[in-house]
Short mmCIF file of C-alpha atoms and ligand atoms in Angstrom, two decimals:
data_model
loop_
_atom_site.label_atom_id
_atom_site.label_comp_id
_atom_site.label_asym_id
_atom_site.label_seq_id
_atom_site.Cartn_x
_atom_site.Cartn_y
_atom_site.Cartn_z
CA MET A 14 0.00 0.00 0.00
CA THR A 15 1.32 3.38 -0.93
CA THR A 16 0.07 6.47 0.78
CA GLN A 17 -1.33 9.08 -1.59
CA PRO A 18 1.18 11.91 -1.88
CA GLU A 19 0.07 15.40 -0.90
CA THR A 20 -1.08 17.33 -3.96
CA MET A 21 -1.22 20.95 -5.04
CA PRO A 22 -2.47 22.67 -8.20
CA CYS A 23 0.15 23.56 -10.86
CA ARG A 24 0.08 27.28 -11.67
CA LEU A 25 0.89 26.55 -15.34
CA CYS A 26 -1.14 23.49 -16.42
CA GLY A 27 -3.74 23.70 -13.63
CA HIS A 28 -3.66 19.98 -12.75
CA ASP A 29 -3.43 18.69 -9.20
CA VAL A 30 0.07 17.25 -8.93
CA PRO A 31 2.21 15.81 -6.10
CA ALA A 32 3.60 18.62 -3.97
CA GLY A 33 7.25 19.37 -4.69
CA ARG A 34 9.42 21.92 -6.46
CA PHE A 35 8.36 20.96 -10.01
CA CYS A 36 5.09 19.92 -11.67
CA GLY A 37 5.29 16.21 -12.54
CA ARG A 38 3.04 16.69 -15.59
CA CYS A 39 4.43 19.77 -17.38
CA GLY A 40 7.77 20.32 -15.63
CA ALA A 41 7.01 23.92 -14.57
CA ARG A 42 8.23 25.23 -11.22
CA LEU A 43 5.35 25.03 -8.76
CA ALA A 44 6.38 28.31 -7.13
CA GLN A 45 7.42 31.17 -9.40
CA GLU A 46 11.05 32.14 -8.96
CA ARG A 47 12.81 35.40 -9.61
CA GLY A 48 14.83 35.35 -12.85
CA GLY A 49 13.19 32.09 -13.92
CA GLY A 50 12.38 33.45 -17.38
CA PRO A 51 9.34 32.31 -19.39
CA ASP A 52 7.75 29.04 -18.20
CA TRP A 53 7.85 27.41 -21.65
CA LEU A 54 11.68 27.58 -21.52
CA ARG A 55 12.34 27.01 -17.77
CA VAL A 56 15.69 28.69 -18.35
CA ASN A 57 17.39 27.98 -15.02
CA ALA A 58 16.73 24.21 -14.91
CA PHE A 59 17.94 22.23 -17.96
CA VAL A 60 15.72 19.14 -18.58
CA ALA A 61 18.69 16.73 -18.60
CA ALA A 62 20.55 18.37 -15.68
CA PRO A 63 18.24 20.64 -13.68
CA GLY A 64 21.14 21.95 -11.59
CA GLU A 65 22.40 23.75 -14.71
CA SER A 66 21.02 26.71 -16.61
CA VAL A 67 19.91 26.13 -20.20
CA LEU A 68 22.26 28.93 -21.29
CA GLN A 69 25.33 27.38 -19.68
CA PRO A 70 27.56 25.74 -22.36
CA SER A 71 28.25 22.59 -20.37
CA LEU A 72 29.55 19.94 -22.78
CA VAL A 73 28.82 16.69 -20.92
CA SER A 74 25.11 17.28 -20.16
CA SER A 75 24.53 18.71 -23.68
CA LEU A 76 26.26 15.97 -25.69
CA PHE A 77 25.38 13.05 -23.41
CA PRO A 78 21.89 13.98 -22.08
CA TYR A 79 20.94 10.40 -21.05
CA LEU A 80 23.82 10.08 -18.59
CA PRO A 81 22.66 9.72 -14.98
CA ARG A 82 24.19 12.38 -12.75
CA ARG A 83 26.72 9.98 -11.19
CA SER A 84 28.22 9.07 -14.63
CA ARG A 85 28.80 12.65 -15.78
CA ALA A 86 32.06 12.97 -13.82
CA THR A 87 33.46 9.90 -15.62
CA PHE A 88 32.74 11.39 -19.05
CA ARG A 89 34.20 14.73 -17.96
CA VAL A 90 37.41 12.88 -17.10
CA GLY A 91 37.24 11.16 -20.51
CA LEU A 92 37.03 14.51 -22.30
CA LEU A 93 39.94 15.91 -20.25
CA LEU A 94 42.00 12.80 -21.02
CA VAL A 95 41.46 13.29 -24.76
CA ALA A 96 42.44 16.97 -24.43
CA ALA A 97 45.60 16.03 -22.49
CA LEU A 98 46.57 13.45 -25.13
CA LEU A 99 46.10 16.00 -27.91
CA VAL A 100 48.30 18.55 -26.13
CA LEU A 101 50.95 15.92 -25.46
CA PHE A 102 51.08 14.78 -29.11
CA CYS A 103 51.32 18.40 -30.29
CA VAL A 104 54.19 19.17 -27.94
CA LEU A 105 55.98 16.00 -29.12
CA HIS A 106 55.23 16.92 -32.78
CA TRP A 107 53.49 13.58 -33.32
CA TYR A 108 51.24 14.71 -36.15
CA VAL A 109 49.61 11.42 -37.18
CA PRO A 110 48.70 10.26 -33.63
CA MET A 111 47.29 13.75 -32.96
CA VAL A 112 45.06 13.61 -36.06
CA ALA A 113 44.03 10.04 -35.21
CA VAL A 114 42.98 10.94 -31.65
CA ALA A 115 41.24 14.16 -32.72
CA THR A 116 39.34 12.27 -35.44
CA PHE A 117 38.34 9.09 -33.62
CA ALA A 118 37.96 10.16 -29.97
CA PRO A 119 34.60 11.99 -30.44
CA LEU A 120 33.12 8.96 -32.25
CA LEU A 121 34.49 6.55 -29.63
CA LEU A 122 33.16 8.61 -26.70
CA PHE A 123 29.72 8.84 -28.31
CA VAL A 124 29.55 5.09 -28.96
CA ILE A 125 30.58 4.41 -25.33
CA TYR A 126 27.78 6.77 -24.26
CA LEU A 127 25.20 4.99 -26.43
CA THR A 128 26.24 1.59 -25.07
CA ASP A 129 26.57 2.69 -21.46
CA THR A 130 23.12 4.30 -21.26
CA GLY A 131 21.41 1.41 -23.10
CA VAL A 132 20.28 3.60 -26.04
CA ILE A 133 21.92 1.20 -28.47
CA ALA A 134 19.73 -1.67 -27.21
CA ASP A 135 16.55 0.44 -27.46
CA LEU A 136 16.59 0.59 -31.26
CA PRO A 137 16.89 -2.38 -33.65
CA TRP A 138 20.34 -2.99 -35.17
CA ARG A 139 18.89 -2.18 -38.59
CA VAL A 140 18.52 1.48 -37.53
CA TRP A 141 22.12 1.84 -36.29
CA ALA A 142 23.50 0.00 -39.34
CA LEU A 143 21.60 2.41 -41.60
CA VAL A 144 22.94 5.47 -39.72
CA VAL A 145 26.54 4.26 -40.07
CA ALA A 146 26.14 3.15 -43.71
CA PHE A 147 24.51 6.46 -44.75
CA GLY A 148 27.15 8.41 -42.77
CA ILE A 149 30.02 6.65 -44.58
CA ALA A 150 28.36 6.88 -48.01
CA THR A 151 27.59 10.61 -47.76
CA GLY A 152 31.02 11.30 -46.23
CA VAL A 153 32.83 9.62 -49.14
CA GLY A 154 30.47 11.15 -51.71
CA TRP A 155 30.81 14.69 -50.42
CA THR A 156 34.59 14.54 -50.09
CA LEU A 157 35.09 13.20 -53.62
CA LEU A 158 32.66 15.78 -54.99
CA THR A 159 34.53 18.70 -53.40
CA ALA A 160 38.04 17.24 -53.80
CA SER A 161 38.82 19.18 -56.97
CA ILE A 162 37.67 22.46 -55.43
CA VAL A 163 39.75 21.98 -52.30
CA ALA A 164 42.83 20.97 -54.32
CA GLU A 165 42.44 24.08 -56.50
CA SER A 166 42.34 26.43 -53.52
CA TYR A 167 45.43 24.72 -52.12
CA SER A 168 47.32 25.37 -55.34
CA LEU A 169 46.50 29.10 -55.10
CA GLY A 170 48.69 29.20 -52.03
CA LEU A 171 48.65 31.72 -49.24
CA GLY A 172 48.94 35.41 -49.99
CA THR A 173 47.74 35.24 -53.59
CA GLU A 174 44.79 37.38 -54.63
CA VAL A 175 41.64 35.24 -54.27
CA PRO A 176 38.81 36.05 -56.73
CA THR A 177 35.52 37.02 -55.06
CA ALA A 178 33.60 34.12 -56.61
CA THR A 179 36.11 31.66 -55.14
CA LEU A 180 35.85 33.46 -51.81
CA VAL A 181 32.05 33.13 -51.71
CA ARG A 182 32.24 29.52 -52.80
CA ASP A 183 34.83 28.59 -50.18
CA ALA A 184 33.19 30.61 -47.43
CA LEU A 185 29.56 29.74 -47.99
CA VAL A 186 28.94 27.01 -50.54
CA ILE A 187 31.40 24.45 -49.19
CA PRO A 188 30.65 24.83 -45.45
CA PHE A 189 26.88 25.02 -46.08
CA GLY A 190 27.00 22.15 -48.56
CA GLY A 191 28.97 20.07 -46.08
CA LEU A 192 26.50 21.00 -43.37
CA LEU A 193 23.57 19.89 -45.55
CA ALA A 194 25.29 16.68 -46.71
CA MET A 195 25.97 15.82 -43.07
CA GLN A 196 22.20 15.83 -42.36
CA LEU A 197 21.45 13.27 -45.08
CA PRO A 198 22.00 10.17 -42.86
CA THR A 199 19.56 11.57 -40.25
CA VAL A 200 16.92 12.51 -42.84
CA LEU A 201 17.22 9.16 -44.65
CA VAL A 202 16.94 7.18 -41.40
CA ARG A 203 13.91 9.26 -40.36
CA LEU A 204 12.24 8.36 -43.68
CA THR A 205 12.46 4.65 -42.72
CA ARG A 206 10.15 5.47 -39.76
CA PRO A 207 12.25 3.99 -36.93
CA PRO A 208 10.51 3.13 -33.63
CA ILE A 209 10.50 5.49 -30.58
CA GLN A 210 9.25 9.01 -31.32
CA GLU A 211 11.26 10.91 -28.72
CA SER A 212 13.37 13.93 -29.58
CA LEU A 213 16.46 12.72 -27.70
CA TYR A 214 16.52 9.53 -29.80
CA GLY A 215 16.56 11.82 -32.86
CA PHE A 216 19.45 13.67 -31.24
CA ALA A 217 21.44 10.44 -30.77
CA ILE A 218 20.88 9.39 -34.41
CA GLY A 219 21.71 12.89 -35.70
CA VAL A 220 24.97 13.11 -33.76
CA LEU A 221 26.06 9.60 -34.70
CA GLY A 222 25.33 10.21 -38.41
CA ALA A 223 27.26 13.50 -38.46
CA THR A 224 30.19 12.07 -36.50
CA VAL A 225 30.52 9.10 -38.87
CA PHE A 226 30.30 11.57 -41.80
CA THR A 227 33.07 13.76 -40.32
CA VAL A 228 35.38 10.83 -39.56
CA THR A 229 34.90 9.44 -43.10
CA ALA A 230 35.46 12.83 -44.74
CA THR A 231 38.64 13.45 -42.72
CA MET A 232 40.04 10.05 -43.62
CA VAL A 233 39.27 10.33 -47.34
CA ARG A 234 40.84 13.80 -47.42
CA LEU A 235 43.97 12.58 -45.63
CA VAL A 236 44.38 9.74 -48.12
CA GLN A 237 44.01 12.22 -51.00
CA GLU A 238 46.60 14.55 -49.47
CA ILE A 239 49.06 11.71 -49.06
CA ASP A 240 48.38 10.61 -52.65
CA ALA A 241 48.89 14.15 -53.91
CA GLY A 242 52.23 14.25 -52.10
CA ILE A 243 51.29 17.18 -49.89
CA THR A 244 53.98 17.03 -47.25
CA LEU A 245 53.67 18.58 -43.86
CA SER A 246 55.95 21.51 -43.29
CA ASP A 247 57.43 21.92 -39.85
CA GLN A 248 54.53 23.39 -37.97
CA SER A 249 55.12 25.21 -34.70
CA VAL A 250 53.62 23.73 -31.53
CA THR A 251 51.10 26.59 -31.42
CA ASP A 252 49.92 25.81 -34.96
CA LEU A 253 49.67 22.13 -34.11
CA LEU A 254 47.67 22.91 -30.96
CA ILE A 255 45.27 25.07 -32.96
CA GLU A 256 44.87 22.35 -35.57
CA ALA A 257 44.22 19.79 -32.82
CA GLY A 258 41.64 22.13 -31.27
CA VAL A 259 39.84 22.63 -34.58
CA ARG A 260 39.92 18.94 -35.54
CA GLY A 261 39.20 17.51 -32.09
CA LEU A 262 37.00 20.15 -30.46
CA THR A 263 35.31 22.85 -32.50
CA MET A 264 34.68 20.89 -35.73
CA PRO A 265 33.06 17.82 -34.11
CA LEU A 266 31.23 20.08 -31.65
CA THR A 267 29.69 22.24 -34.39
CA ALA A 268 28.82 19.15 -36.45
CA ALA A 269 27.26 17.37 -33.47
CA THR A 270 25.22 20.37 -32.30
CA VAL A 271 23.78 21.21 -35.72
CA SER A 272 22.98 17.58 -36.58
CA GLY A 273 21.70 16.91 -33.08
CA LEU A 274 19.28 19.83 -33.52
CA VAL A 275 18.14 18.50 -36.89
CA GLY A 276 17.55 15.08 -35.30
CA ILE A 277 15.55 16.68 -32.48
CA ALA A 278 13.47 18.69 -34.96
CA LEU A 279 12.75 15.58 -37.10
CA TRP A 280 11.84 13.31 -34.18
CA TYR A 281 9.90 15.90 -32.13
CA HIS A 282 6.17 15.93 -32.23
CA ARG A 283 3.88 18.25 -30.40
CA ARG A 284 1.86 17.36 -27.33
CA ALA A 285 -1.88 17.90 -27.92
CA GLY A 286 -2.81 21.44 -26.98
CA ALA A 287 0.73 22.87 -27.16
CA SER A 288 1.13 26.01 -29.27
CA ARG A 289 2.36 25.11 -32.75
CA ILE A 290 3.63 28.51 -33.91
CA ARG A 291 5.91 29.09 -30.95
CA HIS A 292 7.61 25.74 -31.38
CA LEU A 293 7.94 26.10 -35.11
CA ALA A 294 9.48 29.55 -34.55
CA ALA A 295 11.87 28.14 -31.96
CA VAL A 296 12.98 25.36 -34.30
CA VAL A 297 13.54 27.75 -37.22
CA LEU A 298 15.40 30.25 -35.03
CA ILE A 299 17.67 27.58 -33.60
CA LEU A 300 18.49 26.14 -37.02
CA VAL A 301 19.29 29.61 -38.37
CA VAL A 302 21.59 30.37 -35.43
CA ALA A 303 23.39 27.06 -35.79
CA ALA A 304 23.78 27.40 -39.56
CA ALA A 305 25.05 30.96 -39.18
CA ALA A 306 27.60 29.72 -36.68
CA TYR A 307 28.78 27.14 -39.18
CA ALA A 308 28.97 29.63 -42.06
CA ASN A 309 30.98 31.95 -39.84
CA VAL A 310 33.49 29.20 -39.35
CA GLY A 311 33.94 29.04 -43.12
CA LEU A 312 34.14 32.82 -43.44
CA VAL A 313 36.74 33.09 -40.71
CA GLU A 314 38.95 30.59 -42.50
CA VAL A 315 38.77 32.40 -45.81
CA LEU A 316 39.39 35.86 -44.38
CA GLN A 317 42.64 34.53 -42.93
CA ILE A 318 42.72 36.37 -39.65
CA ALA A 319 45.65 35.59 -37.39
CA THR A 320 45.29 31.89 -36.54
CA ASP A 321 45.08 32.22 -32.75
CA LEU A 322 42.35 34.83 -33.04
CA GLN A 323 40.65 32.61 -35.62
CA PHE A 324 40.70 29.72 -33.16
CA LEU A 325 39.07 31.87 -30.46
CA VAL A 326 36.28 32.73 -32.92
CA HIS A 327 35.88 29.00 -33.67
CA VAL A 328 35.59 28.22 -29.96
CA ALA A 329 33.10 31.05 -29.33
CA LEU A 330 30.90 29.91 -32.24
CA ALA A 331 31.05 26.27 -31.14
CA LEU A 332 29.94 27.25 -27.62
CA ALA A 333 27.12 29.38 -29.08
CA ALA A 334 26.02 26.31 -31.06
CA VAL A 335 26.04 24.24 -27.84
CA ILE A 336 23.73 26.80 -26.19
CA ALA A 337 21.41 26.71 -29.23
CA LEU A 338 21.36 22.92 -28.92
CA ARG A 339 20.40 23.13 -25.23
CA VAL A 340 17.55 25.54 -26.00
CA GLY A 341 16.30 23.13 -28.67
CA MET A 342 16.50 20.14 -26.32
CA GLN A 343 14.77 22.03 -23.55
CA VAL A 344 11.83 23.17 -25.71
CA ALA A 345 11.41 19.74 -27.34
CA VAL A 346 11.58 17.64 -24.16
CA LEU A 347 9.33 20.00 -22.15
CA HIS A 348 6.62 19.99 -24.83
CA GLU A 349 6.64 16.54 -26.43
CA PRO A 350 4.13 13.82 -25.41
CA GLN A 351 5.30 11.99 -22.29
CA ASP A 352 5.03 8.41 -20.98
CA PRO A 353 1.73 7.50 -19.20
CA LEU A 354 1.71 9.03 -15.70
CA GLN A 355 1.65 6.72 -12.68
CA PRO A 356 1.86 9.16 -9.77
CA GLU A 357 0.68 6.47 -7.31
CA LEU A 358 3.78 4.31 -8.04
CA PRO A 359 7.24 5.16 -6.70
CA ILE A 360 10.35 5.31 -8.91
CA LEU A 361 14.02 6.01 -8.25
CA CYS A 362 14.98 9.33 -9.90
CA GLN A 363 18.34 9.13 -11.69
CA GLY A 364 18.72 12.89 -11.48
CA CYS A 365 18.54 13.37 -7.71
CA GLY A 366 18.52 9.80 -6.33
CA HIS A 367 15.21 10.33 -4.47
CA VAL A 368 12.24 7.97 -4.57
CA VAL A 369 9.51 10.04 -6.24
CA PRO A 370 6.08 9.54 -7.90
CA ASP A 371 6.52 8.09 -11.43
CA MET A 372 5.69 11.10 -13.61
CA ALA A 373 6.97 12.91 -16.70
CA PHE A 374 9.19 15.17 -14.58
CA CYS A 375 10.72 14.51 -11.16
CA PRO A 376 8.72 16.57 -8.64
CA ALA A 377 11.88 16.96 -6.53
CA CYS A 378 14.59 17.95 -9.04
CA GLY A 379 12.65 18.56 -12.29
CA VAL A 380 14.67 16.19 -14.51
CA ALA A 381 12.60 14.84 -17.42
CA ALA A 382 11.78 11.13 -17.54
CA HIS A 383 12.68 11.39 -21.24
CA ALA A 384 16.22 12.40 -20.22
CA ALA A 385 16.82 8.71 -19.47
CA SER A 386 16.91 5.93 -22.06
CA ARG A 387 13.99 3.50 -22.42
CA THR A 388 16.24 0.76 -21.02
CA SER A 389 16.88 2.78 -17.87
CA ARG A 390 13.19 3.72 -17.46
CA ASP A 391 12.03 0.12 -17.96
CA ALA A 392 14.61 -1.25 -15.51
CA ARG A 393 13.61 1.26 -12.82
CA ARG A 394 9.90 0.51 -13.42
CA ARG A 395 10.46 -3.25 -13.14
CA ASP A 396 12.41 -2.84 -9.93
CA ARG A 397 10.42 -0.19 -8.10
CA PRO A 398 11.66 0.83 -4.65
CA GLN A 399 9.62 -0.56 -1.75
CA PRO A 400 7.48 1.99 0.10
CA GLY A 401 9.43 3.20 3.10
CA THR A 402 12.84 2.95 1.42
CA GLU A 403 12.98 6.69 1.32
CA LEU A 404 12.43 6.90 5.06
CA VAL A 405 15.27 4.44 5.67
CA GLU A 406 17.57 6.45 3.38
CA ARG A 407 16.85 9.60 5.30
ZN1 ZN B 21 1.99 21.61 -14.56
ZN1 ZN B 22 14.85 13.88 -9.20
#
């Protein structure tokens, strides 16, 4: 026998919900807070990590939203380890190991994340095989298609007068074309109507597709450069560090955020009664911001500003894209249809570790149920805590 939890009316959706800090049905704060921003955004409590603001460019909770709170520290260490390796290889002038780590580490970390959180088991193998196959095919296709253009701009060399048409093409057409080509795996997989209509599953597929695309494109380009006999001049450690930062941090980050947003937009569907125009506007705005960020990256490269300044611009744009991604995730997860509510049954929250009523949002910490994989939700529903456990824990 469970005792009925105390209830109170939600000031946003009007339903009677278990008393707590957050509404279990719509995720709104039950008591209005100063500086909380509009309720449809819930700006100071990110759906995947309510301790963080939506506008805080935290990498781990943005790129790995299904991680339970206790696992985030491990992934933070993983990211730092990759960064330390990159710096070490640059200082030692080990160019090939640096490129290898910068290229493969993001893909490896993401696959570990998918396996660790059980996302990989939630979708049939057919879906993942399609994502990888489409990612490789579009990566090879795009690189071969643009190979002649890239080779031509190499032969111009630095310091020569670049014609305006070439400038526009290199600054806009190639980055935008690459950005569009990178979305093909996600769009194609969506057309096969995969199971599970949740925006964060779209995010996982989008990021995986884009990461496979980027890895393939980098490898094909490297092979072409070796074939063409482009030898590496003695780069200074600073130049190597910047290259490592672009290859290993800002490039994969921009690719993952833009494709993750496209995945979210393709998998999201509206909860009955939610305003359509506002969400459509949010999606369009976010895509425009992300695409502009990507185009800027291209523009910065062509304008040939001093490389260290250029790198800072890259980093700033990548972080802006991460914030756009978080806004997209927040809006989608707050407003998409949720699992059936079972407020009379207890569940262990993976955000705060409390035993709480099984609802769309944790009444104690506000984390979304959808910010955990199906595997994790099913396991916690099969093995519900016994009534009274919470009292013992206290
Ligand atoms: Zn509510
Ligand atoms: Zn919680």
